Amino acid sequence: MICMLNFIFSKPLLVAHVAAAVFLHGSQLQSILGNDFSQAIATLRTIAPSENGNRQAVPAATLLQQASGADLIPVLTAMKDATPVGRNYLAMVANSLYRKSGSALNSQLDEFLQNTNNDGEARHMVLQWLTANDTKKRNEKLAYMTEDPSLELRFAAIELALTRAEDISDKASKTTRLNSLFNSARQPTQVIAIAKKLSDLGQPVDMIKHFGFVNRWNLIGPFDNIGEAHFDTVYPVESDLIGNKSSLSAEYAGKSGPARWIQHTTDNQEGVVNLAELYNKEKGAIVYAFQTFEFETAKDIELRLGTINANKVWWNGELVTSNEVYHASMEIDQYIAIAKAKPGINRLVLKLCQNEQTQGWAQDWKFQIRLCEADGTAVLPK
Amino acid sequence: MRYGLGLLLSVIPLQYASSETSQWLQFRGPAASSHQPQASPPIQFDAASGKNVSWQVDLPGRSAGGAIAVDGQVIATSSSGMDQRRIFISSVSSKTGEILWEQNIVARGRPFCHPYSANAAPTPASDGERIFAFYSSNDLVALNLKGEVVWYRSLGSEFPKAGNDTGMSSSPLVIDDTLVVQVECQGDSFAAGIDTKSGELLWKIERPHQANWSSPAPWVRQGSESMVVLTSGVDVKVVNARSGVTLATLDKGASTISSALAIDDRLYVAADGMTAYQWNATTNKLDKLWQSNKLEPGNSSPIVFGATVVALKGGVLTVADAQDGSIRYKTRLPDSGSIWSTPVVCKDNLYVFTDTGRCFVLTIGEKSAEIVATNELGEMVLGSPAVSDDSLLVRSNTKLWKIAKSE
């Protein structure tokens, strides 16, 4: 299955339904609300972002907030594999129940936090409760979380560890510690910050490899995009690429003459390909980027694109994301598409569109894309 | 960043002192006027010495929005953590500065924004019974005054192309039991009215596919239906608050940052400098009254009090006659830096907060304005202050402040 997601924390609805059934079957829910409690939890676990989802969620959340503080743990446990909207509802209910429970459940909550099989967002919330107004305690707990499966907890733990690494006076020890944190880090801003620290210590790291950026490309263009009119135009090169009929020796009618393939390798450590530079700051134009990847076995992957220009991405001929947005910032992992790599050759095609805005901040025409797993770990095919 | 929670572990007392002048329920306050004529906040205050600072409290993240005052609670939003995805709503006792309760969830929409801004950019709103928190990620949360969830909509999930990676900042508006949000961007671009009690979508209209940061403005005319003014880079639209039915449209581009202001039968829009319109009840159209290129609001929204209209741009305050737009005078604020918040008027004093946390207090006269005080908070302020009784409630980058006369 290939589908486009715009947020990292989402899970397919089907998974949540199945998991809800398993969860409810395997749990002993004891509440003054009886079966209504179980049903309300089951409802919230599967809430979809929709009008109907809202209608289902409101009475369930209202009811659950009448539960006692003693019902807190089942609510937190239910966050595992719930839908993204459902997790937020359950989190807010849990927060309200925690206010009722006070510190009575702290030992159970501590166990909940330590169990990395529990939902990461729920564990993060528990960390907040257990360490409110107690920085020392918080730091003690985070000290063991630099490789936590919860990326949110891992991020917080690495932030703390970076602060502590600043106090290491021995250069070799500091470099070793920073290298370890670099390998653990997944959030892009944090990775880049650590890389800079290592570079300052004379130990540059390979960010292209760490992130899984694609840095070798076949590019062709420019094609016409005057008036932003050709975002949806299927140029012959596009149909050939999608239909796997393209040849890197082929020539196409471009914007102002024949367009031919060029090979380009970027040495930018964030995998940025600067099309404005390669195509003479052309405005009102489109360039296609193409690359193949060989996988030994099938694998679920994510294609994470960053670009300030309107874009489309195809994986093995299937459109996986489409964003007609010009000049509204560029971030690593800005657009996330879920895809499945097949054994053998896989084909990645990008369409990158520049408009004709004249402002100084609207001159960029560039992109970066990486292949990774759901937690941001680089996928490095051949 | 540490999420410093100060949860109230006992039952929250519901009996808070409140009066009409203590409530500041949304961006720009009562009728979005930025005006509280009875209030007398301190002219002078100072963070370093604590002069006239009743309290300051650290909040669990950053914000580019303002705070609101509801029944003795000061409500502010924050965002922090990985990609600013952890989003908070904090309730602070107006009397003591104690954190009464906090809620937090994970943003489901796009959390990206300019480093200067924050996911928690819009100012929250309230109908006096519920609190509505909105974020750049288009997560929309309704809580009761005890901090319990009433409803929650992930508009960023329902409309996946809604978002602007520079950051969204339009503040929600409560009017006629309807929460109005303006989600305008290059992707899924719309304005919507949502029932405040149920969270159900009452109406949704498509809006221009352009980035827009301005907020919906209320227009309540005596004996008339409740209306909402939506401005964008290409139009000015007046809709019925409860139905979303369009009542008037001008094909005129307005500021995409500054918001409109409606008082009685008049509408002031940051378009072609500033343009004032009169509602024509006979034709149901907007009749142009005047337009002035010399009176252009920058990032701030226009303010009208009495017969005076004020616009602030680039550290220059322009004061004009609200009847005809004629310029009375201009006053330059020295070393003002950037100003993103909309000032507030209390009696004849105008409080202007800059992005460095400096607050100019000016007395607005007929022929000139006098800077009567220059105060420092020492931290970035992007949101507009709230006024509650004789205090200012200021959300700075990481803190919440109550400015009131020391007892």
XYZ file of C-alpha atoms in Angstrom, chain A residues 4 6-10 49-51 54-55 58 61-62 65 83-85 87-89 91-93 95-96 98-100 102-103 120-122 124-125 128-129 131-135 138 151-152 155 159 187-189 321-335, chain B residues 1-12 80-83 85-86 88-89 100-114 139 141-144 146-154 156-158 160-161 163-166 186-187 197-202:
132
model
C 0.532 9.964 1.617
C 1.392 14.723 6.222
C 2.218 13.868 9.795
C 4.670 11.511 11.390
C 2.508 10.249 14.207
C -0.292 8.710 12.189
C -10.502 12.983 11.811
C -13.987 13.704 10.499
C -17.391 15.086 11.347
C -16.186 14.193 16.335
C -19.756 13.072 17.011
C -17.469 13.931 22.314
C -14.602 11.705 26.212
C -17.266 13.339 28.359
C -13.717 12.260 32.307
C -5.574 6.669 15.883
C -3.763 10.043 16.066
C -6.969 11.912 16.928
C -4.566 9.394 21.100
C -5.044 13.091 21.657
C -8.527 12.566 23.099
C -4.269 12.042 26.399
C -6.574 14.866 27.447
C -8.792 12.462 29.383
C -4.490 14.446 31.991
C -7.817 15.178 33.670
C -4.226 12.442 36.662
C -5.380 15.623 38.360
C -7.874 13.496 40.263
C -2.673 13.074 42.357
C 0.446 11.148 43.294
C 5.530 6.958 23.420
C 3.220 9.949 23.655
C 1.625 8.515 26.796
C 6.115 11.406 27.530
C 3.072 12.734 29.347
C 5.914 15.371 32.648
C 3.655 14.422 35.533
C 8.922 15.204 37.163
C 6.855 18.398 37.335
C 8.876 21.059 39.115
C 11.684 18.550 39.714
C 14.443 19.087 37.170
C 13.564 14.571 35.133
C 11.367 9.816 19.275
C 9.914 12.551 21.441
C 14.822 14.028 21.431
C 18.949 17.675 24.223
C 15.236 14.774 14.558
C 16.890 16.753 11.736
C 17.634 19.984 13.578
C 2.660 13.087 -2.849
C 1.625 16.246 -4.643
C 1.987 19.739 -3.193
C 1.207 22.836 -5.226
C 2.852 25.216 -2.788
C 5.415 27.831 -3.768
C 7.881 29.589 -1.504
C 6.488 28.795 1.923
C 9.657 27.558 3.606
C 11.753 24.422 3.140
C 12.402 21.867 5.848
C 14.015 18.460 5.975
C 11.164 15.908 6.138
C 8.659 18.562 5.070
C 6.511 16.174 3.021
C 13.084 22.149 26.496
C 11.711 21.244 29.849
C 7.955 20.991 30.199
C 7.654 22.567 33.622
C 4.234 21.563 34.789
C 2.662 23.017 37.839
C -0.470 20.956 37.902
C -3.069 21.719 40.482
C -3.621 18.344 42.036
C -6.806 19.150 43.839
C -10.216 20.002 42.469
C -10.110 23.295 40.642
C 7.699 22.992 22.409
C 9.699 19.832 21.943
C 10.465 17.971 18.751
C 9.357 20.136 15.815
C 4.677 19.234 18.076
C 3.840 19.209 21.784
C -0.130 23.168 25.521
C -2.952 25.149 27.033
C -4.206 26.043 37.866
C -4.175 23.363 35.173
C -2.506 22.435 31.937
C -3.507 20.289 29.015
C -1.247 19.108 26.252
C -1.478 17.001 23.141
C 0.604 16.301 20.058
C 0.043 18.398 16.931
C -1.380 16.283 14.120
C -1.153 18.884 11.372
C 1.931 20.524 9.945
C 3.971 22.016 12.818
C 6.571 23.855 10.741
C 6.997 27.594 11.077
C 9.584 30.331 10.864
C -5.213 21.516 15.796
C -9.087 22.158 21.082
C -12.136 23.108 23.161
C -11.818 22.763 26.937
C -14.114 23.698 29.797
C -11.599 23.053 34.492
C -9.316 22.075 31.637
C -11.370 19.060 30.553
C -11.765 18.356 26.872
C -15.127 19.363 25.394
C -14.192 18.549 21.806
C -11.146 18.438 19.582
C -10.766 18.762 15.812
C -7.576 18.025 13.952
C -4.839 19.524 9.661
C -5.819 15.860 9.387
C -9.310 16.528 8.059
C -4.356 17.551 4.872
C -3.294 20.295 2.488
C -1.026 24.608 6.281
C 1.737 27.039 5.631
C 5.255 25.982 6.565
C 6.140 29.602 7.319
C -1.896 27.676 -0.868
C -3.360 24.234 -0.170
C -20.751 23.445 22.242
C -20.558 20.368 20.008
C -17.567 21.038 17.786
C -19.709 20.279 14.732
C -18.941 22.039 11.508
C -21.727 24.528 10.771
